Every structure is written in structure tokens, then in C-alpha cells.
Amino acid sequence: MTGVGVIHGGWEFVVAAYTVTAVILLGYALSVHWRYRAERARRRREAGREERAR
Amino acid sequence: MSALAAALRKDLLLQWRTRAQVVAIFVFGASALLLFSFAIGPHAAALRQHAAGFLWLALLLSSTLALAESFQSEMEHRALEGLLLLPADARALYYGKAIANALQLTLLGVALVPVMVVLYDAGTARLPALLGIIVLGSAGLSAPGTLYAAMTAQARARQTLLPLLLFPLVVPVLLAAVKATSLLILGDPMGQIRSWAVLLVSFNAIYWSLCGLLFERVVED
Amino acid sequence: MRDYSTRPYALGGLGIALLLWGSTWGLLFAPREAYMGDVQRIMYVHVPTAWNAMLALTFAFACALFFLLRGGWEWDARLEAAIEVGVVLSTLLCMQGAIWAKPTWGVWWDWDPRLTTMAVLLFAFGGILALRQFVDDPVKRAVWSAVAVVIAYVDVPIVYFSVKWWNSLHQMQSSPETVSRAFHWPLRINAFGVLLLVAGLIDLRTRLAALRREGELAAPPVVAERATPAPIGAAGGTP
């Protein structure tokens, strides 16, 4: 049914929505992963320091 | 009950002693009302239309100052720990402070009404109803506001944290108070004020009880 | 607390795989909707995000209650994770909502009650994240953010109803209430995809929080020889 009340095209919005979703979800996942690795590395360093202090 | 009366008396006394600050907060609210009109421009009809919104925004902004003030003396003189050592219930402390804050905000709101009437040509004949809405709205701001003020008084960046935490929470109060006040000013042919008043009463009922319960955890050591 | 585990990565990987499957199906093979055309395909990510945002925030509420009523640092760690993931999902939801609204209604924002409630929640929980940043004492931080989460979550239905009434005169029906069966499968697959990804994210973020807490609460080696190690209550006065 063409004409009034029907939206044509609009693929750029669909692409935008899916891109934003992917970027935010994957970006956040990477952020958590990197922060976790950094924290674990920091803990390993501190545990090593403690060992040497004893 | 007597613990509550004592706490309330203490806070009212504190507010009386620092009344110069309340005057300053009123001036802040009034100047906010003036500044809002510059955002719209000198269009009398549009200003009248939005007067209710401006009034409550001004009151909301003023409340952050007033609420932060309310714990100032406790923090300055380390009185908070002393108060908590007393046999009084933390709950009485909370309600005393929250009721005093609600009264102060009501006073501020009432004082801002003539400013609104003059600047926006926005008055109402239904004064008792307007007072009722101001009381309900002030109480709605005060209940969670007092709890958050107690928290943020002990944290860093307290001036930003209090509004940051409070504003999203009191969206229902803002919506209902603005709508109800607007209906009072512009007319209420379909009698909708009652539903907004009910919303305000419900919000107050929920948060006055919930915050009273939680206050003890917030100030414990 | 726990050693490195592959569980969060397995969950996340599986979630992403499901999302790729469901999204491909929804984008390329699902039928075009009668009135909204291809724009309606945004629904295949928007609705799953909405469900999971609410789920994450509800989980935060549960963790807050558990922490306040039973205690235990693991609940604070989960709380921190749930709040952060919830804020990320809410942000995403509002962005998707705006992108969906523009071609549909011509405006970026139309104060749809559901989306507006989500925006308010975004600010409320974002503020709680800020609160956590500005409180140094771990005990106070945990108690206060739990209290704030309880207060914010109780507000959700109130905010929703007040915005709904407020908007009722101007409301345009924003999202399709009924979804025809042809659209079900890609939606379900994506919903599970986001759920698994979110579960993995919360799991990993919890481990991060737990590690940080361990670091904060452990006494420095020099002090460990002496009596009480607790660095708690530093904001108070001397006894």
C-alpha cells in the first residue's frame, strides 16, 4: 500500500541504530576486559611486592 | 514522639538562627524567576503559560541550596556524631530535619508566588489549593532531599552530587506540581487537579516512610 | 577472590553469536512491516535492549537489597557491575529510541513514557555511579549506593505513570503494541543474545569490582603486624 502513512526507505536509520548498538556494546565489553586485565596485573605486582617484603 | 519533637525544635531553632541564609536563598529563587523570563522573551501570553514551570524550577534549584545548608552546622561542628551517640532514634533525627526542611521550602515557595504573579501575570484565586500544592511539592522534595543531603554532606564534590542525585528522583513531584499549579493559574475545566494531588500524596507517602527507614544506614558509622 | 575464569567470555561470545544470527535474520530475511517499512527493523535491537536494560537495573535493585539486608562484599561488587551495565544499556536505549523516532515521527524525541522513564533512570543511576566515584570509604560507598539504588528503583513506576499522565494529551503511539508472529523469531534470538552478553558483562565487571575491593580493604603490609587493619570509618573523628 503506497502513499499516505507509509514510510519508505530509511535504511540509513536502521544502519545507524545497529552500528550504534554494536559500537556501544562491543566498546563497553572491551573497556571492561581491559580494565580487568589491568587490575589483575596490578594485583600480581602487589602480591609480588608483598612476597619480597616478607 | 518526644525525640521527634526535640529534633524538630532543634532544627527549627537552627533555621531561625541562620535565617539570613534563607533570605539569600529566596533572593536566588527570585532572580532565577527573573532569568527564566529572559529565556522566553517579553511575550506576556507565553510567560503566563509557563509560569507554573518557572516557579517550580526556581523552587527546585533553591532547594539544593537549602537542603545542603541544613546539614552544614552538623558537618562544621562535627555535631552529627554527637547526635548519633544520644539515645534518640536516628529516625527521629531524620524526620525532625526533613519536616523542618519541608517547612522552609514551603515558606520559600509561598514567598516566590508574589514574584511569579508580578513577573508573569500569573495568579490564582484558589489560594488554599495553591498552598496545598506548594506544601505537597515541598514535602516531596524534602523527604529524599534530606536523606541525600545527609549523604553528600560527608562526601566529596557535595555541591554537584546533591542535585545530581535528587533531580532525576523528584521528576514525578516536578511534573505533578507544575501541572497542578498550571491548572490553578490557567483554569481547570475538567477537574484534573485532584489526580495530580493524589500523585503528590502517594509520592510523599512512599518516600517519607522509605527514607525514614533508610536514614539510619546512611549516617551509621 | 576468584581466579581468571572463561565463563564471562563464553557467555559474551555466545551472546554475540546469537546477536549476529538474529540481526542478520531481522535485517535481511524478516518481512517488511506494512506501515513502518524497513525502519521497523530497528525493533530487533531496540526491544531486546529495553528488556535487558530493565533487567540489569532490577538486578541492581536485588543486589542492593541483599547487601543492605544480609551484607557481604560480593553483593556490592555485583551492585557496581549491575549499575554500570544498566547505565550503558539505558544510554544505548535512548540513542536507539531517538534514531527510531526521527524517521517515524519526524522528531528525535517525543516523550514516549517508556523512553522518558528510561532517560530519567539513566540520569538517576548515572548519578549513583558518580556517587560511587566521590566516596572514598568503601563501606560508606557500598551502603550509600545501595540505599540510592533502592530509592531510585522504587521511583520507576511512579515516574512512568506520572510521565504517562502528563503526556496523555499529546501521546502518539510510539512503538507497535502487538508484534505479528513473522517478527517473533529474530526478536527472541536477539533478546537471548543480549541477555547472554549482558550476563557475561556483569560477570566480568563483578570480578573487576571484587578485585578492586580486595585491594582497598587489604591492609598495607607494614600495618598488618599491628592490631586492627580496618581502614573503615576514616571520615569520622578519632574515638
Short mmCIF file of C-alpha atoms in Angstrom, two decimals:
data_model
loop_
_atom_site.label_atom_id
_atom_site.label_comp_id
_atom_site.label_asym_id
_atom_site.label_seq_id
_atom_site.Cartn_x
_atom_site.Cartn_y
_atom_site.Cartn_z
CA MET A 1 0.00 0.00 0.00
CA THR A 2 1.75 3.14 -1.16
CA GLY A 3 1.05 6.74 -0.27
CA VAL A 4 -0.11 8.24 3.00
CA GLY A 5 1.13 6.83 6.29
CA VAL A 6 3.78 4.54 4.86
CA ILE A 7 7.46 5.12 5.44
CA HIS A 8 9.72 4.43 2.50
CA GLY A 9 13.37 3.62 2.73
CA GLY A 10 15.00 4.83 5.92
CA TRP A 11 17.81 2.28 5.73
CA GLU A 12 20.31 4.86 6.90
CA PHE A 13 18.48 4.98 10.23
CA VAL A 14 18.47 1.22 10.51
CA VAL A 15 22.19 1.12 9.80
CA ALA A 16 22.76 3.90 12.31
CA ALA A 17 20.83 2.07 15.02
CA TYR A 18 22.63 -1.22 14.51
CA THR A 19 26.02 0.50 14.29
CA VAL A 20 25.44 2.45 17.49
CA THR A 21 24.36 -0.76 19.20
CA ALA A 22 27.43 -2.66 18.07
CA VAL A 23 29.83 0.15 18.89
CA ILE A 24 28.47 0.69 22.39
CA LEU A 25 28.13 -2.96 23.34
CA LEU A 26 31.48 -4.03 21.95
CA GLY A 27 33.18 -0.86 23.14
CA TYR A 28 31.94 -1.42 26.66
CA ALA A 29 32.89 -5.09 26.57
CA LEU A 30 36.43 -4.16 25.52
CA SER A 31 36.57 -1.50 28.23
CA VAL A 32 35.65 -3.99 30.95
CA HIS A 33 38.09 -6.54 29.56
CA TRP A 34 40.99 -4.08 29.50
CA ARG A 35 40.23 -2.71 32.96
CA TYR A 36 40.03 -6.24 34.31
CA ARG A 37 43.39 -7.18 32.81
CA ALA A 38 44.95 -4.00 34.19
CA GLU A 39 43.59 -4.71 37.65
CA ARG A 40 44.83 -8.29 37.62
CA ALA A 41 48.27 -7.13 36.53
CA ARG A 42 48.31 -4.59 39.33
CA ARG A 43 47.35 -7.25 41.88
CA ARG A 44 50.07 -9.57 40.64
CA ARG A 45 52.62 -6.79 41.04
CA GLU A 46 51.45 -6.03 44.54
CA ALA A 47 51.41 -9.68 45.57
CA GLY A 48 54.98 -9.94 44.29
CA ARG A 49 55.97 -6.90 46.34
CA GLU A 50 54.38 -8.36 49.44
CA GLU A 51 56.25 -11.62 48.96
CA ARG A 52 59.56 -9.81 48.75
CA ALA A 53 58.75 -7.67 51.80
CA ARG A 54 58.31 -10.77 53.98
CA MET B 1 7.48 11.11 69.96
CA SER B 2 9.35 13.44 72.28
CA ALA B 3 12.59 12.62 70.46
CA LEU B 4 10.97 13.79 67.26
CA ALA B 5 9.69 16.97 68.94
CA ALA B 6 13.14 17.68 70.32
CA ALA B 7 14.78 17.08 66.95
CA LEU B 8 12.23 19.27 65.19
CA ARG B 9 12.70 22.00 67.75
CA LYS B 10 16.48 21.85 67.30
CA ASP B 11 16.22 22.14 63.53
CA LEU B 12 13.67 24.93 63.59
CA LEU B 13 15.89 26.79 66.03
CA LEU B 14 18.88 26.25 63.73
CA GLN B 15 16.89 27.59 60.80
CA TRP B 16 15.81 30.62 62.78
CA ARG B 17 19.39 31.35 63.76
CA THR B 18 20.54 31.13 60.15
CA ARG B 19 17.58 32.99 58.70
CA ALA B 20 19.86 35.36 56.82
CA GLN B 21 20.76 32.43 54.61
CA VAL B 22 17.11 31.70 53.92
CA VAL B 23 16.67 35.27 52.76
CA ALA B 24 19.65 34.83 50.46
CA ILE B 25 18.14 31.64 49.06
CA PHE B 26 14.88 33.48 48.46
CA VAL B 27 16.75 36.15 46.53
CA PHE B 28 18.39 33.41 44.50
CA GLY B 29 14.99 31.92 43.70
CA ALA B 30 13.53 35.28 42.75
CA SER B 31 16.42 36.10 40.46
CA ALA B 32 16.04 32.67 38.88
CA LEU B 33 12.41 33.54 38.14
CA LEU B 34 13.55 36.76 36.52
CA LEU B 35 16.19 34.99 34.43
CA PHE B 36 13.72 32.41 33.18
CA SER B 37 11.65 35.18 31.65
CA PHE B 38 14.68 36.18 29.59
CA ALA B 39 14.72 32.69 28.16
CA ILE B 40 11.22 33.18 26.73
CA GLY B 41 11.22 36.86 25.95
CA PRO B 42 8.71 39.59 26.82
CA HIS B 43 5.70 37.73 25.46
CA ALA B 44 3.06 38.04 28.16
CA ALA B 45 0.89 35.16 26.99
CA ALA B 46 3.77 32.69 26.73
CA LEU B 47 5.13 33.77 30.10
CA ARG B 48 1.77 33.24 31.75
CA GLN B 49 1.52 29.82 30.12
CA HIS B 50 4.81 28.67 31.58
CA ALA B 51 4.73 30.50 34.90
CA ALA B 52 3.98 27.36 36.91
CA GLY B 53 7.00 25.60 35.41
CA PHE B 54 9.26 28.52 36.23
CA LEU B 55 8.04 28.71 39.80
CA TRP B 56 8.78 25.06 40.45
CA LEU B 57 12.12 25.12 38.67
CA ALA B 58 13.13 28.09 40.80
CA LEU B 59 11.99 26.26 43.92
CA LEU B 60 13.81 23.09 42.86
CA LEU B 61 17.07 24.97 42.31
CA SER B 62 16.67 26.82 45.60
CA SER B 63 16.04 23.52 47.37
CA THR B 64 19.54 22.27 46.56
CA LEU B 65 20.94 25.26 48.44
CA ALA B 66 18.51 24.95 51.32
CA LEU B 67 18.96 21.19 51.71
CA ALA B 68 22.74 21.38 51.59
CA GLU B 69 22.57 24.15 54.20
CA SER B 70 20.52 22.00 56.52
CA PHE B 71 23.43 19.72 57.28
CA GLN B 72 26.03 22.46 57.28
CA SER B 73 26.08 23.01 61.01
CA GLU B 74 26.19 19.29 61.68
CA MET B 75 29.25 18.91 59.50
CA GLU B 76 31.00 22.09 60.58
CA HIS B 77 30.83 21.36 64.27
CA ARG B 78 31.05 17.59 63.95
CA ALA B 79 27.68 17.55 65.63
CA LEU B 80 26.49 14.56 63.65
CA GLU B 81 28.46 12.04 65.66
CA GLY B 82 27.37 13.67 68.88
CA LEU B 83 23.76 13.47 67.88
CA LEU B 84 24.05 9.84 66.96
CA LEU B 85 25.53 8.98 70.35
CA LEU B 86 22.40 10.23 72.04
CA PRO B 87 19.76 7.64 72.88
CA ALA B 88 17.48 9.29 70.33
CA ASP B 89 16.44 7.19 67.36
CA ALA B 90 18.13 8.12 64.06
CA ARG B 91 14.65 8.11 62.61
CA ALA B 92 13.58 10.98 64.89
CA LEU B 93 16.62 12.92 63.71
CA TYR B 94 15.65 12.35 60.11
CA TYR B 95 12.01 13.33 60.50
CA GLY B 96 12.88 16.39 62.54
CA LYS B 97 15.28 17.58 59.86
CA ALA B 98 13.01 16.64 56.96
CA ILE B 99 9.95 18.35 58.43
CA ALA B 100 11.97 21.50 59.15
CA ASN B 101 13.27 21.43 55.55
CA ALA B 102 9.76 20.95 54.18
CA LEU B 103 8.54 23.93 56.18
CA GLN B 104 11.43 26.03 54.92
CA LEU B 105 10.76 25.09 51.31
CA THR B 106 7.05 25.81 51.75
CA LEU B 107 7.98 29.24 53.05
CA LEU B 108 10.26 29.80 50.07
CA GLY B 109 7.56 28.67 47.68
CA VAL B 110 4.95 30.92 49.21
CA ALA B 111 7.39 33.84 49.12
CA LEU B 112 8.09 33.23 45.42
CA VAL B 113 4.40 33.29 44.47
CA PRO B 114 4.06 37.11 44.52
CA VAL B 115 7.23 37.32 42.40
CA MET B 116 5.60 34.96 39.91
CA VAL B 117 2.36 36.96 39.97
CA VAL B 118 4.18 40.18 39.21
CA LEU B 119 6.62 38.93 36.60
CA TYR B 120 4.30 36.60 34.71
CA ASP B 121 0.84 37.99 35.42
CA ALA B 122 0.08 34.53 36.73
CA GLY B 123 -2.11 34.49 39.78
CA THR B 124 -4.96 32.40 41.06
CA ALA B 125 -7.96 32.98 43.24
CA ARG B 126 -7.70 29.47 44.66
CA LEU B 127 -5.12 30.31 47.28
CA PRO B 128 -5.75 27.41 49.72
CA ALA B 129 -5.35 24.96 46.85
CA LEU B 130 -2.13 26.67 45.77
CA LEU B 131 -0.81 26.48 49.33
CA GLY B 132 -1.72 22.81 49.42
CA ILE B 133 0.20 22.09 46.23
CA ILE B 134 3.21 24.03 47.50
CA VAL B 135 3.16 22.09 50.77
CA LEU B 136 2.90 18.75 48.96
CA GLY B 137 5.61 19.63 46.46
CA SER B 138 7.96 20.93 49.16
CA ALA B 139 7.41 17.82 51.22
CA GLY B 140 8.13 15.70 48.15
CA LEU B 141 11.43 17.50 47.60
CA SER B 142 12.34 17.42 51.26
CA ALA B 143 11.92 13.71 52.01
CA PRO B 144 14.54 12.31 49.64
CA GLY B 145 16.43 15.61 49.66
CA THR B 146 17.16 15.43 53.38
CA LEU B 147 18.41 11.86 53.02
CA TYR B 148 20.69 12.75 50.12
CA ALA B 149 21.86 15.91 51.89
CA ALA B 150 22.97 13.76 54.82
CA MET B 151 24.90 11.52 52.43
CA THR B 152 26.52 14.17 50.30
CA ALA B 153 27.47 16.35 53.28
CA GLN B 154 30.00 13.64 54.08
CA ALA B 155 31.23 13.07 50.52
CA ARG B 156 33.45 14.94 48.13
CA ALA B 157 32.03 17.19 45.38
CA ARG B 158 28.92 17.59 47.52
CA GLN B 159 27.57 20.59 45.64
CA THR B 160 27.30 18.67 42.41
CA LEU B 161 26.28 15.35 43.92
CA LEU B 162 23.15 16.52 45.69
CA PRO B 163 21.33 17.90 42.63
CA LEU B 164 22.73 15.09 40.50
CA LEU B 165 21.10 12.51 42.75
CA LEU B 166 17.96 14.43 43.65
CA PHE B 167 16.74 15.82 40.34
CA PRO B 168 16.00 12.58 38.46
CA LEU B 169 14.31 11.18 41.53
CA VAL B 170 11.84 14.04 42.01
CA VAL B 171 10.69 14.16 38.37
CA PRO B 172 7.18 12.98 39.43
CA VAL B 173 6.99 15.77 42.03
CA LEU B 174 8.03 18.34 39.45
CA LEU B 175 5.57 17.07 36.85
CA ALA B 176 2.65 16.90 39.26
CA ALA B 177 3.35 20.20 41.00
CA VAL B 178 3.83 22.09 37.74
CA LYS B 179 0.72 20.57 36.19
CA ALA B 180 -1.41 21.28 39.27
CA THR B 181 -0.13 24.84 39.65
CA SER B 182 -0.64 25.45 35.96
CA LEU B 183 -4.23 24.26 36.20
CA LEU B 184 -4.78 26.62 39.12
CA ILE B 185 -3.42 29.55 37.17
CA LEU B 186 -4.89 28.85 33.76
CA GLY B 187 -8.11 27.14 34.77
CA ASP B 188 -9.14 23.55 35.31
CA PRO B 189 -12.36 22.87 33.43
CA MET B 190 -12.07 19.11 33.68
CA GLY B 191 -11.14 18.92 37.34
CA GLN B 192 -7.77 17.25 36.84
CA ILE B 193 -6.06 18.80 39.84
CA ARG B 194 -7.27 16.02 42.09
CA SER B 195 -5.32 13.32 40.21
CA TRP B 196 -2.12 15.34 40.38
CA ALA B 197 -2.64 15.98 44.07
CA VAL B 198 -3.14 12.24 44.56
CA LEU B 199 0.14 11.58 42.78
CA LEU B 200 1.89 14.04 45.08
CA VAL B 201 0.34 12.48 48.17
CA SER B 202 1.37 8.98 47.03
CA PHE B 203 4.93 10.07 46.34
CA ASN B 204 5.12 11.65 49.77
CA ALA B 205 3.62 8.61 51.49
CA ILE B 206 6.15 6.29 49.87
CA TYR B 207 9.24 8.42 50.32
CA TRP B 208 8.61 9.75 53.81
CA SER B 209 8.40 6.15 55.04
CA LEU B 210 11.17 4.70 52.86
CA CYS B 211 13.71 7.44 53.61
CA GLY B 212 12.94 7.28 57.31
CA LEU B 213 13.75 3.58 57.24
CA LEU B 214 16.96 4.04 55.31
CA PHE B 215 18.33 7.10 57.10
CA GLU B 216 19.87 5.10 59.89
CA ARG B 217 22.05 3.17 57.43
CA VAL B 218 23.18 6.40 55.80
CA VAL B 219 24.52 8.03 58.96
CA GLU B 220 25.77 4.99 60.82
CA ASP B 221 29.48 4.56 61.18
CA MET C 1 38.70 -13.54 45.11
CA ARG C 2 38.25 -15.72 42.08
CA ASP C 3 40.89 -16.66 39.61
CA TYR C 4 40.65 -15.98 35.94
CA SER C 5 37.64 -17.72 34.52
CA THR C 6 36.46 -18.15 30.97
CA ARG C 7 32.80 -18.06 31.95
CA PRO C 8 32.14 -14.38 31.23
CA TYR C 9 33.92 -14.66 27.88
CA ALA C 10 31.96 -17.77 26.96
CA LEU C 11 28.69 -16.05 27.83
CA GLY C 12 29.66 -12.94 25.92
CA GLY C 13 30.84 -14.84 22.89
CA LEU C 14 27.67 -16.89 22.74
CA GLY C 15 25.62 -13.74 23.16
CA ILE C 16 27.39 -12.02 20.30
CA ALA C 17 26.93 -15.06 18.09
CA LEU C 18 23.19 -15.10 18.77
CA LEU C 19 23.02 -11.36 18.11
CA LEU C 20 24.72 -11.77 14.76
CA TRP C 21 22.30 -14.54 13.82
CA GLY C 22 19.18 -12.72 14.98
CA SER C 23 20.24 -9.40 13.48
CA THR C 24 21.05 -10.90 10.09
CA TRP C 25 17.69 -12.62 10.09
CA GLY C 26 15.90 -9.46 11.14
CA LEU C 27 17.74 -7.19 8.72
CA LEU C 28 17.73 -9.32 5.61
CA PHE C 29 15.11 -12.05 5.83
CA ALA C 30 12.28 -10.86 8.03
CA PRO C 31 9.28 -9.40 6.17
CA ARG C 32 8.90 -5.67 5.78
CA GLU C 33 6.31 -4.09 8.05
CA ALA C 34 3.23 -2.64 6.38
CA TYR C 35 3.40 0.96 7.59
CA MET C 36 6.81 1.49 9.01
CA GLY C 37 8.69 -0.22 6.25
CA ASP C 38 12.28 -1.14 6.84
CA VAL C 39 12.66 1.32 9.70
CA GLN C 40 10.77 -1.14 11.86
CA ARG C 41 13.80 -3.45 11.73
CA ILE C 42 15.36 -1.31 14.41
CA MET C 43 12.98 -3.08 16.74
CA TYR C 44 15.16 -6.21 16.61
CA VAL C 45 17.82 -4.45 18.66
CA HIS C 46 15.66 -1.87 20.41
CA VAL C 47 13.25 -4.21 22.17
CA PRO C 48 15.95 -6.63 23.42
CA THR C 49 17.95 -3.67 24.71
CA ALA C 50 14.88 -2.37 26.53
CA TRP C 51 14.16 -5.71 28.21
CA ASN C 52 17.76 -6.18 29.28
CA ALA C 53 18.23 -2.62 30.49
CA MET C 54 15.28 -3.09 32.81
CA LEU C 55 16.61 -6.49 33.81
CA ALA C 56 20.04 -5.10 34.68
CA LEU C 57 18.54 -2.33 36.79
CA THR C 58 16.22 -4.79 38.51
CA PHE C 59 19.22 -6.99 39.26
CA ALA C 60 20.93 -3.91 40.71
CA PHE C 61 17.92 -3.39 42.95
CA ALA C 62 18.08 -7.00 44.11
CA CYS C 63 21.78 -6.71 44.86
CA ALA C 64 21.16 -3.51 46.80
CA LEU C 65 18.52 -5.25 48.92
CA PHE C 66 20.75 -8.27 49.50
CA PHE C 67 23.62 -6.04 50.53
CA LEU C 68 21.52 -3.96 52.92
CA LEU C 69 19.72 -6.91 54.47
CA ARG C 70 22.43 -9.59 54.50
CA GLY C 71 25.70 -7.81 53.86
CA GLY C 72 28.66 -9.29 52.05
CA TRP C 73 31.10 -7.61 49.72
CA GLU C 74 30.17 -9.83 46.80
CA TRP C 75 26.79 -8.09 46.67
CA ASP C 76 28.46 -4.70 46.49
CA ALA C 77 30.65 -5.91 43.64
CA ARG C 78 27.60 -7.19 41.76
CA LEU C 79 25.79 -3.95 42.52
CA GLU C 80 28.59 -1.89 40.99
CA ALA C 81 28.58 -4.09 37.89
CA ALA C 82 24.81 -4.03 37.51
CA ILE C 83 24.61 -0.25 37.82
CA GLU C 84 27.31 0.32 35.24
CA VAL C 85 25.88 -2.17 32.75
CA GLY C 86 22.40 -0.76 33.36
CA VAL C 87 23.60 2.77 32.62
CA VAL C 88 25.32 1.63 29.40
CA LEU C 89 22.18 -0.16 28.23
CA SER C 90 19.94 2.78 29.13
CA THR C 91 22.18 5.14 27.18
CA LEU C 92 22.06 2.80 24.21
CA LEU C 93 18.30 2.54 24.50
CA CYS C 94 17.80 6.29 24.42
CA MET C 95 20.04 6.59 21.37
CA GLN C 96 18.21 3.80 19.57
CA GLY C 97 14.89 5.39 20.52
CA ALA C 98 15.92 8.72 19.03
CA ILE C 99 17.17 7.09 15.81
CA TRP C 100 13.90 5.20 15.53
CA ALA C 101 11.74 8.24 16.28
CA LYS C 102 13.23 10.57 13.68
CA PRO C 103 12.01 8.83 10.53
CA THR C 104 8.83 7.66 12.24
CA TRP C 105 7.63 10.88 13.84
CA GLY C 106 9.93 13.49 12.38
CA VAL C 107 11.36 14.43 15.77
CA TRP C 108 14.25 12.96 17.73
CA TRP C 109 12.29 12.79 20.97
CA ASP C 110 8.57 12.57 21.62
CA TRP C 111 8.39 11.98 25.37
CA ASP C 112 7.13 8.45 24.99
CA PRO C 113 6.52 7.34 28.62
CA ARG C 114 8.70 4.25 28.38
CA LEU C 115 11.64 6.01 26.78
CA THR C 116 11.32 9.06 29.01
CA THR C 117 11.27 6.86 32.10
CA MET C 118 14.42 5.19 30.80
CA ALA C 119 16.05 8.60 30.32
CA VAL C 120 15.20 9.56 33.92
CA LEU C 121 16.58 6.20 35.09
CA LEU C 122 19.71 6.83 33.07
CA PHE C 123 20.31 10.06 34.96
CA ALA C 124 19.34 8.56 38.30
CA PHE C 125 21.68 5.57 38.04
CA GLY C 126 24.37 7.63 36.34
CA GLY C 127 24.25 9.88 39.40
CA ILE C 128 24.73 6.83 41.60
CA LEU C 129 27.82 5.90 39.59
CA ALA C 130 29.09 9.42 40.26
CA LEU C 131 28.29 8.96 43.94
CA ARG C 132 30.47 5.86 43.99
CA GLN C 133 33.33 7.83 42.45
CA PHE C 134 33.22 10.55 45.08
CA VAL C 135 33.08 8.44 48.22
CA ASP C 136 36.43 7.06 49.33
CA ASP C 137 35.38 4.93 52.27
CA PRO C 138 34.41 1.52 50.81
CA VAL C 139 31.82 0.77 53.48
CA LYS C 140 30.07 4.09 53.13
CA ARG C 141 30.25 3.83 49.36
CA ALA C 142 28.61 0.41 49.43
CA VAL C 143 25.85 1.35 51.88
CA TRP C 144 25.07 4.67 50.26
CA SER C 145 24.92 3.39 46.71
CA ALA C 146 22.71 0.51 47.84
CA VAL C 147 20.36 2.98 49.56
CA ALA C 148 20.37 5.23 46.50
CA VAL C 149 19.59 2.29 44.18
CA VAL C 150 16.63 1.25 46.34
CA ILE C 151 15.29 4.80 46.35
CA ALA C 152 15.78 5.21 42.60
CA TYR C 153 14.24 1.87 41.69
CA VAL C 154 11.13 2.40 43.82
CA ASP C 155 10.65 5.58 41.78
CA VAL C 156 10.44 3.72 38.46
CA PRO C 157 6.68 3.02 38.41
CA ILE C 158 5.95 6.48 39.81
CA VAL C 159 7.99 8.19 37.11
CA TYR C 160 6.40 6.02 34.43
CA PHE C 161 2.83 6.79 35.48
CA SER C 162 3.45 10.48 36.01
CA VAL C 163 5.03 10.87 32.56
CA LYS C 164 2.22 8.81 31.02
CA TRP C 165 -0.49 11.03 32.52
CA TRP C 166 1.48 14.15 31.73
CA ASN C 167 1.86 13.15 28.12
CA SER C 168 -1.56 11.64 27.62
CA LEU C 169 -2.96 14.60 25.78
CA HIS C 170 -0.19 14.61 23.23
CA GLN C 171 0.70 10.97 23.07
CA MET C 172 1.32 9.43 19.72
CA GLN C 173 1.55 5.70 19.92
CA SER C 174 5.24 5.16 19.63
CA SER C 175 6.01 1.50 19.34
CA PRO C 176 3.83 -1.25 17.94
CA GLU C 177 1.99 -2.91 20.78
CA THR C 178 1.33 -6.14 19.00
CA VAL C 179 4.09 -7.85 17.10
CA SER C 180 2.94 -10.20 14.40
CA ARG C 181 4.30 -13.72 14.51
CA ALA C 182 6.56 -13.30 11.49
CA PHE C 183 8.73 -11.00 13.57
CA HIS C 184 8.97 -13.20 16.65
CA TRP C 185 11.98 -15.36 15.96
CA PRO C 186 14.66 -12.81 15.18
CA LEU C 187 13.40 -10.83 18.16
CA ARG C 188 13.67 -13.79 20.51
CA ILE C 189 17.10 -14.75 19.28
CA ASN C 190 18.37 -11.21 19.74
CA ALA C 191 16.75 -10.99 23.16
CA PHE C 192 18.65 -14.06 24.29
CA GLY C 193 21.76 -12.78 22.59
CA VAL C 194 21.69 -9.53 24.55
CA LEU C 195 20.79 -11.42 27.72
CA LEU C 196 23.82 -13.67 27.47
CA LEU C 197 26.10 -10.79 26.53
CA VAL C 198 24.81 -8.74 29.45
CA ALA C 199 25.24 -11.70 31.80
CA GLY C 200 28.83 -12.04 30.63
CA LEU C 201 29.45 -8.31 31.03
CA ILE C 202 28.01 -8.25 34.55
CA ASP C 203 30.03 -11.34 35.46
CA LEU C 204 33.31 -9.82 34.25
CA ARG C 205 32.58 -6.40 35.71
CA THR C 206 31.76 -8.03 39.07
CA ARG C 207 35.16 -9.73 39.09
CA LEU C 208 36.79 -6.39 38.38
CA ALA C 209 34.88 -4.76 41.23
CA ALA C 210 35.74 -7.61 43.59
CA LEU C 211 39.44 -7.30 42.75
CA ARG C 212 39.35 -3.58 43.41
CA ARG C 213 37.57 -4.08 46.71
CA GLU C 214 40.17 -6.64 47.76
CA GLY C 215 42.85 -4.10 47.02
CA GLU C 216 41.09 -1.40 49.01
CA LEU C 217 40.31 -3.49 52.05
CA ALA C 218 43.64 -5.30 52.36
CA ALA C 219 45.88 -3.74 54.96
CA PRO C 220 49.23 -2.47 53.73
CA PRO C 221 51.96 -4.98 54.64
CA VAL C 222 53.60 -2.69 57.24
CA VAL C 223 50.43 -2.25 59.25
CA ALA C 224 49.44 -5.91 59.07
CA GLU C 225 51.68 -6.76 62.03
CA ARG C 226 49.77 -4.39 64.32
CA ALA C 227 46.24 -4.82 65.66
CA THR C 228 43.13 -3.89 63.69
CA PRO C 229 43.68 -3.40 59.96
CA ALA C 230 40.29 -1.91 59.12
CA PRO C 231 40.72 1.35 57.19
CA ILE C 232 36.99 1.90 57.57
CA GLY C 233 35.46 4.91 59.29
CA ALA C 234 38.28 7.24 58.39
CA ALA C 235 35.79 10.01 57.68
CA GLY C 236 34.67 10.03 61.28
CA GLY C 237 36.57 11.53 64.15
CA THR C 238 39.01 9.96 66.50
CA PRO C 239 37.24 7.87 69.13
#
